[in-house]
Amino acid sequence: DGGITQSPKYLFRKEGQNVTLSCEQNLNHDAMYWYRQDPGQGLRLIYYSQIVNDFQKGDIAEGYSVSREKKESFPLTVTSAQKNPTAFYLCASRLGVGQLSTEAFFGQGTRLTVV
Amino acid sequence: DAKTTQPNSMESNEEEPVHLPCNHSTISGTDYIHWYRQLPSQGPEYVIHGLTSNVNNRMASLAIAEDRKSSTLILHRATLRDAAVYYCILRANFGNEKLTFGTGTRLTIIP
């Protein structure tokens, strides 16, 4: 089945450690996105990528890093510089590159807890 | 990015129609209007989108004002499973893939 997969669903880390969240899609989509969601809040854009080997900062990129070496994969690293990393992280993809009307597909999310 | 404004929350009775408003007064001529919804503890899912004309699909209808400065998502017969946060978003610039969500409208369905 085609879709977008995030792993793991739950992740626990100690404060000060970097952690990488996985996002894989087999939809042949060009554009991929990472969002952060805090309890009772909306989605905030961290990073997005329009095409392989390219990515742009979203609205809250500080303390995060990404890579886009393959079309299917867009991993997010939460670094120790992120002051409040505990949150629900969502990855999305869409056909992209000028396709204004196409919808985004979301993964089921990774709930990160830093203790 | 063009901004959207939605009420923070709405309530509706089960089996009645629901009209969820969205204002987007700075919309440009090439912006598509998209609606997504997010069920508890899940990622958002696509509901519907449109450009100028009203649109219908199996989930909902989208009514777009003639001046395109506002739109309304219509759930024709709300069920308890429609309780979710509904997001109205715009695609801002052709060729720019940035996709920004606001805070959405939390819809509560009363049995």
mmCIF file with all atom_site columns, C-alpha atoms in Angstrom:
data_model
loop_
_atom_site.group_PDB
_atom_site.id
_atom_site.type_symbol
_atom_site.label_atom_id
_atom_site.label_alt_id
_atom_site.label_comp_id
_atom_site.label_asym_id
_atom_site.label_entity_id
_atom_site.label_seq_id
_atom_site.pdbx_PDB_ins_code
_atom_site.Cartn_x
_atom_site.Cartn_y
_atom_site.Cartn_z
_atom_site.occupancy
_atom_site.B_iso_or_equiv
_atom_site.pdbx_formal_charge
_atom_site.auth_seq_id
_atom_site.auth_comp_id
_atom_site.auth_asym_id
_atom_site.auth_atom_id
_atom_site.pdbx_PDB_model_num
ATOM 1   C CA . ASP A 1 1   ? 0.000   0.000  0.000  1.00 0.00 ? 1   ASP A CA 1
ATOM 2   C CA . GLY A 1 2   ? 1.196   3.545  -0.734 1.00 0.00 ? 2   GLY A CA 1
ATOM 3   C CA . GLY A 1 3   ? 1.555   5.848  2.184  1.00 0.00 ? 3   GLY A CA 1
ATOM 4   C CA . ILE A 1 4   ? 3.713   7.781  4.569  1.00 0.00 ? 4   ILE A CA 1
ATOM 5   C CA . THR A 1 5   ? 5.266   6.092  7.583  1.00 0.00 ? 5   THR A CA 1
ATOM 6   C CA . GLN A 1 6   ? 6.675   7.622  10.707 1.00 0.00 ? 6   GLN A CA 1
ATOM 7   C CA . SER A 1 7   ? 8.625   5.670  13.247 1.00 0.00 ? 7   SER A CA 1
ATOM 8   C CA . PRO A 1 8   ? 8.670   5.119  16.089 1.00 0.00 ? 8   PRO A CA 1
ATOM 9   C CA . LYS A 1 9   ? 5.216   6.044  17.369 1.00 0.00 ? 9   LYS A CA 1
ATOM 10  C CA . TYR A 1 10  ? 6.561   6.842  20.850 1.00 0.00 ? 10  TYR A CA 1
ATOM 11  C CA . LEU A 1 11  ? 10.098  7.920  21.676 1.00 0.00 ? 11  LEU A CA 1
ATOM 12  C CA . PHE A 1 12  ? 11.731  8.691  24.981 1.00 0.00 ? 12  PHE A CA 1
ATOM 13  C CA . ARG A 1 13  ? 15.096  10.408 25.318 1.00 0.00 ? 13  ARG A CA 1
ATOM 14  C CA . LYS A 1 14  ? 17.195  11.925 28.012 1.00 0.00 ? 14  LYS A CA 1
ATOM 15  C CA . GLU A 1 15  ? 17.751  15.651 28.043 1.00 0.00 ? 15  GLU A CA 1
ATOM 16  C CA . GLY A 1 16  ? 20.836  16.694 26.082 1.00 0.00 ? 16  GLY A CA 1
ATOM 17  C CA . GLN A 1 17  ? 20.709  13.823 23.606 1.00 0.00 ? 17  GLN A CA 1
ATOM 18  C CA . ASN A 1 18  ? 20.106  14.265 19.911 1.00 0.00 ? 18  ASN A CA 1
ATOM 19  C CA . VAL A 1 19  ? 17.319  12.116 18.480 1.00 0.00 ? 19  VAL A CA 1
ATOM 20  C CA . THR A 1 20  ? 16.325  11.379 14.887 1.00 0.00 ? 20  THR A CA 1
ATOM 21  C CA . LEU A 1 21  ? 12.732  10.823 13.797 1.00 0.00 ? 21  LEU A CA 1
ATOM 22  C CA . SER A 1 22  ? 12.119  8.792  10.674 1.00 0.00 ? 22  SER A CA 1
ATOM 23  C CA . CYS A 1 23  ? 9.709   9.658  7.841  1.00 0.00 ? 23  CYS A CA 1
ATOM 24  C CA . GLU A 1 24  ? 9.394   7.524  4.720  1.00 0.00 ? 24  GLU A CA 1
ATOM 25  C CA . GLN A 1 25  ? 6.937   7.769  1.815  1.00 0.00 ? 25  GLN A CA 1
ATOM 26  C CA . ASN A 1 26  ? 6.369   5.560  -1.210 1.00 0.00 ? 26  ASN A CA 1
ATOM 27  C CA . LEU A 1 27  ? 3.958   7.928  -2.961 1.00 0.00 ? 27  LEU A CA 1
ATOM 28  C CA . ASN A 1 28  ? 6.625   9.345  -5.301 1.00 0.00 ? 28  ASN A CA 1
ATOM 29  C CA . HIS A 1 29  ? 5.968   12.793 -3.814 1.00 0.00 ? 29  HIS A CA 1
ATOM 30  C CA . ASP A 1 30  ? 8.479   15.589 -4.281 1.00 0.00 ? 30  ASP A CA 1
ATOM 31  C CA . ALA A 1 31  ? 7.529   17.763 -1.316 1.00 0.00 ? 31  ALA A CA 1
ATOM 32  C CA . MET A 1 32  ? 7.896   16.671 2.300  1.00 0.00 ? 32  MET A CA 1
ATOM 33  C CA . TYR A 1 33  ? 7.219   18.486 5.565  1.00 0.00 ? 33  TYR A CA 1
ATOM 34  C CA . TRP A 1 34  ? 7.844   18.316 9.297  1.00 0.00 ? 34  TRP A CA 1
ATOM 35  C CA . TYR A 1 35  ? 5.470   19.866 11.815 1.00 0.00 ? 35  TYR A CA 1
ATOM 36  C CA . ARG A 1 36  ? 5.431   20.143 15.554 1.00 0.00 ? 36  ARG A CA 1
ATOM 37  C CA . GLN A 1 37  ? 2.221   20.092 17.581 1.00 0.00 ? 37  GLN A CA 1
ATOM 38  C CA . ASP A 1 38  ? 1.952   20.916 21.264 1.00 0.00 ? 38  ASP A CA 1
ATOM 39  C CA . PRO A 1 39  ? -1.097  19.915 23.358 1.00 0.00 ? 39  PRO A CA 1
ATOM 40  C CA . GLY A 1 40  ? -4.218  21.804 22.308 1.00 0.00 ? 40  GLY A CA 1
ATOM 41  C CA . GLN A 1 41  ? -2.319  23.760 19.658 1.00 0.00 ? 41  GLN A CA 1
ATOM 42  C CA . GLY A 1 42  ? -2.204  23.819 15.879 1.00 0.00 ? 42  GLY A CA 1
ATOM 43  C CA . LEU A 1 43  ? 0.579   22.577 13.604 1.00 0.00 ? 43  LEU A CA 1
ATOM 44  C CA . ARG A 1 44  ? 3.760   24.606 13.326 1.00 0.00 ? 44  ARG A CA 1
ATOM 45  C CA . LEU A 1 45  ? 6.069   24.101 10.351 1.00 0.00 ? 45  LEU A CA 1
ATOM 46  C CA . ILE A 1 46  ? 9.652   23.135 11.223 1.00 0.00 ? 46  ILE A CA 1
ATOM 47  C CA . TYR A 1 47  ? 11.248  22.353 7.840  1.00 0.00 ? 47  TYR A CA 1
ATOM 48  C CA . TYR A 1 48  ? 10.071  21.493 4.366  1.00 0.00 ? 48  TYR A CA 1
ATOM 49  C CA . SER A 1 49  ? 11.683  20.121 1.247  1.00 0.00 ? 49  SER A CA 1
ATOM 50  C CA . GLN A 1 50  ? 10.497  20.758 -2.301 1.00 0.00 ? 50  GLN A CA 1
ATOM 51  C CA . ILE A 1 51  ? 12.852  18.291 -3.967 1.00 0.00 ? 51  ILE A CA 1
ATOM 52  C CA . VAL A 1 52  ? 15.739  15.937 -3.245 1.00 0.00 ? 52  VAL A CA 1
ATOM 53  C CA . ASN A 1 53  ? 18.861  17.623 -1.817 1.00 0.00 ? 53  ASN A CA 1
ATOM 54  C CA . ASP A 1 54  ? 16.921  20.783 -1.044 1.00 0.00 ? 54  ASP A CA 1
ATOM 55  C CA . PHE A 1 55  ? 15.128  21.983 2.096  1.00 0.00 ? 55  PHE A CA 1
ATOM 56  C CA . GLN A 1 56  ? 13.978  25.255 3.651  1.00 0.00 ? 56  GLN A CA 1
ATOM 57  C CA . LYS A 1 57  ? 13.393  26.430 7.191  1.00 0.00 ? 57  LYS A CA 1
ATOM 58  C CA . GLY A 1 58  ? 9.829   26.729 8.334  1.00 0.00 ? 58  GLY A CA 1
ATOM 59  C CA . ASP A 1 59  ? 8.580   28.924 11.159 1.00 0.00 ? 59  ASP A CA 1
ATOM 60  C CA . ILE A 1 60  ? 10.308  27.158 14.079 1.00 0.00 ? 60  ILE A CA 1
ATOM 61  C CA . ALA A 1 61  ? 13.516  25.594 12.682 1.00 0.00 ? 61  ALA A CA 1
ATOM 62  C CA . GLU A 1 62  ? 15.828  26.478 15.582 1.00 0.00 ? 62  GLU A CA 1
ATOM 63  C CA . GLY A 1 63  ? 17.140  23.374 17.334 1.00 0.00 ? 63  GLY A CA 1
ATOM 64  C CA . TYR A 1 64  ? 16.195  21.050 14.484 1.00 0.00 ? 64  TYR A CA 1
ATOM 65  C CA . SER A 1 65  ? 17.988  19.725 11.411 1.00 0.00 ? 65  SER A CA 1
ATOM 66  C CA . VAL A 1 66  ? 16.913  17.705 8.384  1.00 0.00 ? 66  VAL A CA 1
ATOM 67  C CA . SER A 1 67  ? 18.334  16.008 5.320  1.00 0.00 ? 67  SER A CA 1
ATOM 68  C CA . ARG A 1 68  ? 16.795  14.970 2.003  1.00 0.00 ? 68  ARG A CA 1
ATOM 69  C CA . GLU A 1 69  ? 19.260  12.607 0.350  1.00 0.00 ? 69  GLU A CA 1
ATOM 70  C CA . LYS A 1 70  ? 16.531  10.394 -1.108 1.00 0.00 ? 70  LYS A CA 1
ATOM 71  C CA . LYS A 1 71  ? 13.119  11.264 -2.477 1.00 0.00 ? 71  LYS A CA 1
ATOM 72  C CA . GLU A 1 72  ? 11.427  8.758  -0.148 1.00 0.00 ? 72  GLU A CA 1
ATOM 73  C CA . SER A 1 73  ? 13.042  9.867  3.092  1.00 0.00 ? 73  SER A CA 1
ATOM 74  C CA . PHE A 1 74  ? 13.065  13.084 5.149  1.00 0.00 ? 74  PHE A CA 1
ATOM 75  C CA . PRO A 1 75  ? 14.499  12.425 8.634  1.00 0.00 ? 75  PRO A CA 1
ATOM 76  C CA . LEU A 1 76  ? 14.280  15.059 11.354 1.00 0.00 ? 76  LEU A CA 1
ATOM 77  C CA . THR A 1 77  ? 16.928  15.417 14.043 1.00 0.00 ? 77  THR A CA 1
ATOM 78  C CA . VAL A 1 78  ? 15.941  17.091 17.272 1.00 0.00 ? 78  VAL A CA 1
ATOM 79  C CA . THR A 1 79  ? 19.181  18.449 18.678 1.00 0.00 ? 79  THR A CA 1
ATOM 80  C CA . SER A 1 80  ? 20.145  19.285 22.225 1.00 0.00 ? 80  SER A CA 1
ATOM 81  C CA . ALA A 1 81  ? 19.801  22.949 21.243 1.00 0.00 ? 81  ALA A CA 1
ATOM 82  C CA . GLN A 1 82  ? 16.021  22.596 21.090 1.00 0.00 ? 82  GLN A CA 1
ATOM 83  C CA . LYS A 1 83  ? 14.936  23.989 24.447 1.00 0.00 ? 83  LYS A CA 1
ATOM 84  C CA . ASN A 1 84  ? 11.571  22.274 24.739 1.00 0.00 ? 84  ASN A CA 1
ATOM 85  C CA . PRO A 1 85  ? 11.587  19.197 22.486 1.00 0.00 ? 85  PRO A CA 1
ATOM 86  C CA . THR A 1 86  ? 8.728   17.240 24.080 1.00 0.00 ? 86  THR A CA 1
ATOM 87  C CA . ALA A 1 87  ? 5.914   17.350 21.500 1.00 0.00 ? 87  ALA A CA 1
ATOM 88  C CA . PHE A 1 88  ? 3.969   15.463 18.841 1.00 0.00 ? 88  PHE A CA 1
ATOM 89  C CA . TYR A 1 89  ? 5.845   15.482 15.523 1.00 0.00 ? 89  TYR A CA 1
ATOM 90  C CA . LEU A 1 90  ? 4.054   15.040 12.206 1.00 0.00 ? 90  LEU A CA 1
ATOM 91  C CA . CYS A 1 91  ? 5.526   14.364 8.790  1.00 0.00 ? 91  CYS A CA 1
ATOM 92  C CA . ALA A 1 92  ? 3.646   15.008 5.551  1.00 0.00 ? 92  ALA A CA 1
ATOM 93  C CA . SER A 1 93  ? 4.208   14.734 1.824  1.00 0.00 ? 93  SER A CA 1
ATOM 94  C CA . ARG A 1 94  ? 2.505   16.000 -1.320 1.00 0.00 ? 94  ARG A CA 1
ATOM 95  C CA . LEU A 1 95  ? 3.037   15.758 -5.038 1.00 0.00 ? 95  LEU A CA 1
ATOM 96  C CA . GLY A 1 96  ? 4.547   19.230 -5.041 1.00 0.00 ? 96  GLY A CA 1
ATOM 97  C CA . VAL A 1 97  ? 6.453   21.346 -7.555 1.00 0.00 ? 97  VAL A CA 1
ATOM 98  C CA . GLY A 1 98  ? 3.670   23.673 -8.557 1.00 0.00 ? 98  GLY A CA 1
ATOM 99  C CA . GLN A 1 99  ? 0.780   21.269 -7.977 1.00 0.00 ? 99  GLN A CA 1
ATOM 100 C CA . LEU A 1 100 ? -1.366  23.770 -6.086 1.00 0.00 ? 100 LEU A CA 1
ATOM 101 C CA . SER A 1 101 ? -4.423  21.612 -5.920 1.00 0.00 ? 101 SER A CA 1
ATOM 102 C CA . THR A 1 102 ? -3.028  18.356 -4.615 1.00 0.00 ? 102 THR A CA 1
ATOM 103 C CA . GLU A 1 103 ? -3.509  17.365 -1.022 1.00 0.00 ? 103 GLU A CA 1
ATOM 104 C CA . ALA A 1 104 ? -0.926  16.539 1.613  1.00 0.00 ? 104 ALA A CA 1
ATOM 105 C CA . PHE A 1 105 ? -0.764  13.104 3.203  1.00 0.00 ? 105 PHE A CA 1
ATOM 106 C CA . PHE A 1 106 ? 0.241   12.856 6.830  1.00 0.00 ? 106 PHE A CA 1
ATOM 107 C CA . GLY A 1 107 ? 1.897   10.155 8.855  1.00 0.00 ? 107 GLY A CA 1
ATOM 108 C CA . GLN A 1 108 ? 0.505   9.014  12.182 1.00 0.00 ? 108 GLN A CA 1
ATOM 109 C CA . GLY A 1 109 ? 3.044   11.031 14.122 1.00 0.00 ? 109 GLY A CA 1
ATOM 110 C CA . THR A 1 110 ? 5.806   10.443 16.642 1.00 0.00 ? 110 THR A CA 1
ATOM 111 C CA . ARG A 1 111 ? 5.252   11.462 20.233 1.00 0.00 ? 111 ARG A CA 1
ATOM 112 C CA . LEU A 1 112 ? 8.625   12.499 21.642 1.00 0.00 ? 112 LEU A CA 1
ATOM 113 C CA . THR A 1 113 ? 9.141   12.802 25.377 1.00 0.00 ? 113 THR A CA 1
ATOM 114 C CA . VAL A 1 114 ? 12.391  14.159 26.741 1.00 0.00 ? 114 VAL A CA 1
ATOM 115 C CA . VAL A 1 115 ? 13.074  13.482 30.401 1.00 0.00 ? 115 VAL A CA 1
ATOM 116 C CA . ASP B 2 1   ? 1.699   33.481 3.099  1.00 0.00 ? 1   ASP B CA 1
ATOM 117 C CA . ALA B 2 2   ? -1.938  34.476 2.854  1.00 0.00 ? 2   ALA B CA 1
ATOM 118 C CA . LYS B 2 3   ? -3.589  34.079 6.263  1.00 0.00 ? 3   LYS B CA 1
ATOM 119 C CA . THR B 2 4   ? -6.828  32.424 7.270  1.00 0.00 ? 4   THR B CA 1
ATOM 120 C CA . THR B 2 5   ? -9.022  33.159 10.282 1.00 0.00 ? 5   THR B CA 1
ATOM 121 C CA . GLN B 2 6   ? -11.252 30.537 11.881 1.00 0.00 ? 6   GLN B CA 1
ATOM 122 C CA . PRO B 2 7   ? -13.261 30.435 15.111 1.00 0.00 ? 7   PRO B CA 1
ATOM 123 C CA . ASN B 2 8   ? -11.432 28.568 17.867 1.00 0.00 ? 8   ASN B CA 1
ATOM 124 C CA . SER B 2 9   ? -14.313 26.229 18.589 1.00 0.00 ? 9   SER B CA 1
ATOM 125 C CA . MET B 2 10  ? -17.841 25.294 17.539 1.00 0.00 ? 10  MET B CA 1
ATOM 126 C CA . GLU B 2 11  ? -20.499 22.900 18.752 1.00 0.00 ? 11  GLU B CA 1
ATOM 127 C CA . SER B 2 12  ? -23.179 21.109 16.806 1.00 0.00 ? 12  SER B CA 1
ATOM 128 C CA . ASN B 2 13  ? -25.837 18.534 17.516 1.00 0.00 ? 13  ASN B CA 1
ATOM 129 C CA . GLU B 2 14  ? -25.487 15.076 16.088 1.00 0.00 ? 14  GLU B CA 1
ATOM 130 C CA . GLU B 2 15  ? -27.274 14.475 12.773 1.00 0.00 ? 15  GLU B CA 1
ATOM 131 C CA . GLU B 2 16  ? -27.564 18.199 12.054 1.00 0.00 ? 16  GLU B CA 1
ATOM 132 C CA . PRO B 2 17  ? -25.646 20.147 9.405  1.00 0.00 ? 17  PRO B CA 1
ATOM 133 C CA . VAL B 2 18  ? -22.500 21.999 10.425 1.00 0.00 ? 18  VAL B CA 1
ATOM 134 C CA . HIS B 2 19  ? -21.140 25.123 8.760  1.00 0.00 ? 19  HIS B CA 1
ATOM 135 C CA . LEU B 2 20  ? -17.497 25.853 9.526  1.00 0.00 ? 20  LEU B CA 1
ATOM 136 C CA . PRO B 2 21  ? -16.421 29.352 8.398  1.00 0.00 ? 21  PRO B CA 1
ATOM 137 C CA . CYS B 2 22  ? -13.020 30.538 7.217  1.00 0.00 ? 22  CYS B CA 1
ATOM 138 C CA . ASN B 2 23  ? -11.993 34.088 6.340  1.00 0.00 ? 23  ASN B CA 1
ATOM 139 C CA . HIS B 2 24  ? -9.131  34.678 3.916  1.00 0.00 ? 24  HIS B CA 1
ATOM 140 C CA . SER B 2 25  ? -9.407  38.322 2.902  1.00 0.00 ? 25  SER B CA 1
ATOM 141 C CA . THR B 2 26  ? -5.849  38.483 1.464  1.00 0.00 ? 26  THR B CA 1
ATOM 142 C CA . ILE B 2 27  ? -6.285  35.505 -0.838 1.00 0.00 ? 27  ILE B CA 1
ATOM 143 C CA . SER B 2 28  ? -4.682  35.872 -4.254 1.00 0.00 ? 28  SER B CA 1
ATOM 144 C CA . GLY B 2 29  ? -6.126  34.785 -7.562 1.00 0.00 ? 29  GLY B CA 1
ATOM 145 C CA . THR B 2 30  ? -4.068  31.583 -7.774 1.00 0.00 ? 30  THR B CA 1
ATOM 146 C CA . ASP B 2 31  ? -4.584  30.377 -4.189 1.00 0.00 ? 31  ASP B CA 1
ATOM 147 C CA . TYR B 2 32  ? -6.448  27.129 -3.721 1.00 0.00 ? 32  TYR B CA 1
ATOM 148 C CA . ILE B 2 33  ? -8.493  26.744 -0.525 1.00 0.00 ? 33  ILE B CA 1
ATOM 149 C CA . HIS B 2 34  ? -7.836  23.434 1.235  1.00 0.00 ? 34  HIS B CA 1
ATOM 150 C CA . TRP B 2 35  ? -9.546  21.929 4.271  1.00 0.00 ? 35  TRP B CA 1
ATOM 151 C CA . TYR B 2 36  ? -8.080  19.258 6.516  1.00 0.00 ? 36  TYR B CA 1
ATOM 152 C CA . ARG B 2 37  ? -9.281  17.716 9.742  1.00 0.00 ? 37  ARG B CA 1
ATOM 153 C CA . GLN B 2 38  ? -7.395  16.129 12.594 1.00 0.00 ? 38  GLN B CA 1
ATOM 154 C CA . LEU B 2 39  ? -8.940  13.470 14.779 1.00 0.00 ? 39  LEU B CA 1
ATOM 155 C CA . PRO B 2 40  ? -7.515  13.073 18.299 1.00 0.00 ? 40  PRO B CA 1
ATOM 156 C CA . SER B 2 41  ? -3.976  11.658 18.398 1.00 0.00 ? 41  SER B CA 1
ATOM 157 C CA . GLN B 2 42  ? -3.804  11.297 14.620 1.00 0.00 ? 42  GLN B CA 1
ATOM 158 C CA . GLY B 2 43  ? -2.259  13.159 11.724 1.00 0.00 ? 43  GLY B CA 1
ATOM 159 C CA . PRO B 2 44  ? -4.503  15.506 9.730  1.00 0.00 ? 44  PRO B CA 1
ATOM 160 C CA . GLU B 2 45  ? -6.437  14.132 6.781  1.00 0.00 ? 45  GLU B CA 1
ATOM 161 C CA . TYR B 2 46  ? -7.534  15.905 3.633  1.00 0.00 ? 46  TYR B CA 1
ATOM 162 C CA . VAL B 2 47  ? -11.204 16.844 3.408  1.00 0.00 ? 47  VAL B CA 1
ATOM 163 C CA . ILE B 2 48  ? -11.769 18.980 0.339  1.00 0.00 ? 48  ILE B CA 1
ATOM 164 C CA . HIS B 2 49  ? -10.334 21.804 -1.754 1.00 0.00 ? 49  HIS B CA 1
ATOM 165 C CA . GLY B 2 50  ? -11.519 24.367 -4.274 1.00 0.00 ? 50  GLY B CA 1
ATOM 166 C CA . LEU B 2 51  ? -10.550 27.434 -6.262 1.00 0.00 ? 51  LEU B CA 1
ATOM 167 C CA . THR B 2 52  ? -13.661 29.380 -7.250 1.00 0.00 ? 52  THR B CA 1
ATOM 168 C CA . SER B 2 53  ? -16.652 27.100 -7.634 1.00 0.00 ? 53  SER B CA 1
ATOM 169 C CA . ASN B 2 54  ? -18.440 25.225 -4.872 1.00 0.00 ? 54  ASN B CA 1
ATOM 170 C CA . VAL B 2 55  ? -17.236 21.652 -4.491 1.00 0.00 ? 55  VAL B CA 1
ATOM 171 C CA . ASN B 2 56  ? -18.812 18.469 -3.186 1.00 0.00 ? 56  ASN B CA 1
ATOM 172 C CA . ASN B 2 57  ? -17.317 15.131 -2.246 1.00 0.00 ? 57  ASN B CA 1
ATOM 173 C CA . ARG B 2 58  ? -18.313 12.184 -0.096 1.00 0.00 ? 58  ARG B CA 1
ATOM 174 C CA . MET B 2 59  ? -17.064 13.849 3.073  1.00 0.00 ? 59  MET B CA 1
ATOM 175 C CA . ALA B 2 60  ? -18.272 17.427 2.771  1.00 0.00 ? 60  ALA B CA 1
ATOM 176 C CA . SER B 2 61  ? -19.133 20.421 0.635  1.00 0.00 ? 61  SER B CA 1
ATOM 177 C CA . LEU B 2 62  ? -17.119 23.586 0.200  1.00 0.00 ? 62  LEU B CA 1
ATOM 178 C CA . ALA B 2 63  ? -18.913 26.850 -0.456 1.00 0.00 ? 63  ALA B CA 1
ATOM 179 C CA . ILE B 2 64  ? -16.670 29.672 -1.696 1.00 0.00 ? 64  ILE B CA 1
ATOM 180 C CA . ALA B 2 65  ? -17.822 33.274 -1.610 1.00 0.00 ? 65  ALA B CA 1
ATOM 181 C CA . GLU B 2 66  ? -18.014 35.062 -4.932 1.00 0.00 ? 66  GLU B CA 1
ATOM 182 C CA . ASP B 2 67  ? -15.173 37.423 -3.940 1.00 0.00 ? 67  ASP B CA 1
ATOM 183 C CA . ARG B 2 68  ? -13.216 34.421 -2.551 1.00 0.00 ? 68  ARG B CA 1
ATOM 184 C CA . LYS B 2 69  ? -12.521 36.256 0.692  1.00 0.00 ? 69  LYS B CA 1
ATOM 185 C CA . SER B 2 70  ? -14.285 33.587 2.707  1.00 0.00 ? 70  SER B CA 1
ATOM 186 C CA . SER B 2 71  ? -15.355 29.975 2.481  1.00 0.00 ? 71  SER B CA 1
ATOM 187 C CA . THR B 2 72  ? -17.496 27.550 4.437  1.00 0.00 ? 72  THR B CA 1
ATOM 188 C CA . LEU B 2 73  ? -16.996 23.850 4.984  1.00 0.00 ? 73  LEU B CA 1
ATOM 189 C CA . ILE B 2 74  ? -20.347 22.091 5.233  1.00 0.00 ? 74  ILE B CA 1
ATOM 190 C CA . LEU B 2 75  ? -20.846 18.746 6.916  1.00 0.00 ? 75  LEU B CA 1
ATOM 191 C CA . HIS B 2 76  ? -24.343 17.793 5.870  1.00 0.00 ? 76  HIS B CA 1
ATOM 192 C CA . ARG B 2 77  ? -25.177 15.475 8.750  1.00 0.00 ? 77  ARG B CA 1
ATOM 193 C CA . ALA B 2 78  ? -22.707 15.510 11.602 1.00 0.00 ? 78  ALA B CA 1
ATOM 194 C CA . THR B 2 79  ? -21.846 12.300 13.411 1.00 0.00 ? 79  THR B CA 1
ATOM 195 C CA . LEU B 2 80  ? -19.801 11.775 16.548 1.00 0.00 ? 80  LEU B CA 1
ATOM 196 C CA . ARG B 2 81  ? -16.906 10.689 14.325 1.00 0.00 ? 81  ARG B CA 1
ATOM 197 C CA . ASP B 2 82  ? -16.786 14.197 12.845 1.00 0.00 ? 82  ASP B CA 1
ATOM 198 C CA . ALA B 2 83  ? -15.541 15.616 16.146 1.00 0.00 ? 83  ALA B CA 1
ATOM 199 C CA . ALA B 2 84  ? -12.109 16.956 15.202 1.00 0.00 ? 84  ALA B CA 1
ATOM 200 C CA . VAL B 2 85  ? -10.041 20.075 14.620 1.00 0.00 ? 85  VAL B CA 1
ATOM 201 C CA . TYR B 2 86  ? -10.733 21.500 11.155 1.00 0.00 ? 86  TYR B CA 1
ATOM 202 C CA . TYR B 2 87  ? -8.050  23.516 9.375  1.00 0.00 ? 87  TYR B CA 1
ATOM 203 C CA . CYS B 2 88  ? -8.577  25.892 6.470  1.00 0.00 ? 88  CYS B CA 1
ATOM 204 C CA . ILE B 2 89  ? -5.354  26.675 4.586  1.00 0.00 ? 89  ILE B CA 1
ATOM 205 C CA . LEU B 2 90  ? -4.279  28.398 1.390  1.00 0.00 ? 90  LEU B CA 1
ATOM 206 C CA . ARG B 2 91  ? -1.549  27.668 -1.093 1.00 0.00 ? 91  ARG B CA 1
ATOM 207 C CA . ALA B 2 92  ? 0.254   31.000 -1.207 1.00 0.00 ? 92  ALA B CA 1
ATOM 208 C CA . ASN B 2 93  ? 2.675   31.087 -4.137 1.00 0.00 ? 93  ASN B CA 1
ATOM 209 C CA . PHE B 2 94  ? 2.973   29.041 -7.256 1.00 0.00 ? 94  PHE B CA 1
ATOM 210 C CA . GLY B 2 95  ? 6.188   27.023 -7.049 1.00 0.00 ? 95  GLY B CA 1
ATOM 211 C CA . ASN B 2 96  ? 6.613   27.585 -3.312 1.00 0.00 ? 96  ASN B CA 1
ATOM 212 C CA . GLU B 2 97  ? 5.738   24.402 -1.494 1.00 0.00 ? 97  GLU B CA 1
ATOM 213 C CA . LYS B 2 98  ? 5.470   25.960 1.960  1.00 0.00 ? 98  LYS B CA 1
ATOM 214 C CA . LEU B 2 99  ? 2.325   24.649 3.631  1.00 0.00 ? 99  LEU B CA 1
ATOM 215 C CA . THR B 2 100 ? 1.270   26.508 6.763  1.00 0.00 ? 100 THR B CA 1
ATOM 216 C CA . PHE B 2 101 ? -1.523  25.510 9.128  1.00 0.00 ? 101 PHE B CA 1
ATOM 217 C CA . GLY B 2 102 ? -3.224  27.805 11.615 1.00 0.00 ? 102 GLY B CA 1
ATOM 218 C CA . THR B 2 103 ? -4.873  26.782 14.871 1.00 0.00 ? 103 THR B CA 1
ATOM 219 C CA . GLY B 2 104 ? -8.096  25.537 13.258 1.00 0.00 ? 104 GLY B CA 1
ATOM 220 C CA . THR B 2 105 ? -11.611 25.119 14.660 1.00 0.00 ? 105 THR B CA 1
ATOM 221 C CA . ARG B 2 106 ? -12.263 22.461 17.284 1.00 0.00 ? 106 ARG B CA 1
ATOM 222 C CA . LEU B 2 107 ? -15.658 20.942 16.454 1.00 0.00 ? 107 LEU B CA 1
ATOM 223 C CA . THR B 2 108 ? -17.575 19.248 19.245 1.00 0.00 ? 108 THR B CA 1
ATOM 224 C CA . ILE B 2 109 ? -20.569 17.082 18.357 1.00 0.00 ? 109 ILE B CA 1
ATOM 225 C CA . ILE B 2 110 ? -23.283 16.849 20.981 1.00 0.00 ? 110 ILE B CA 1
ATOM 226 C CA . PRO B 2 111 ? -25.106 13.484 21.074 1.00 0.00 ? 111 PRO B CA 1
#
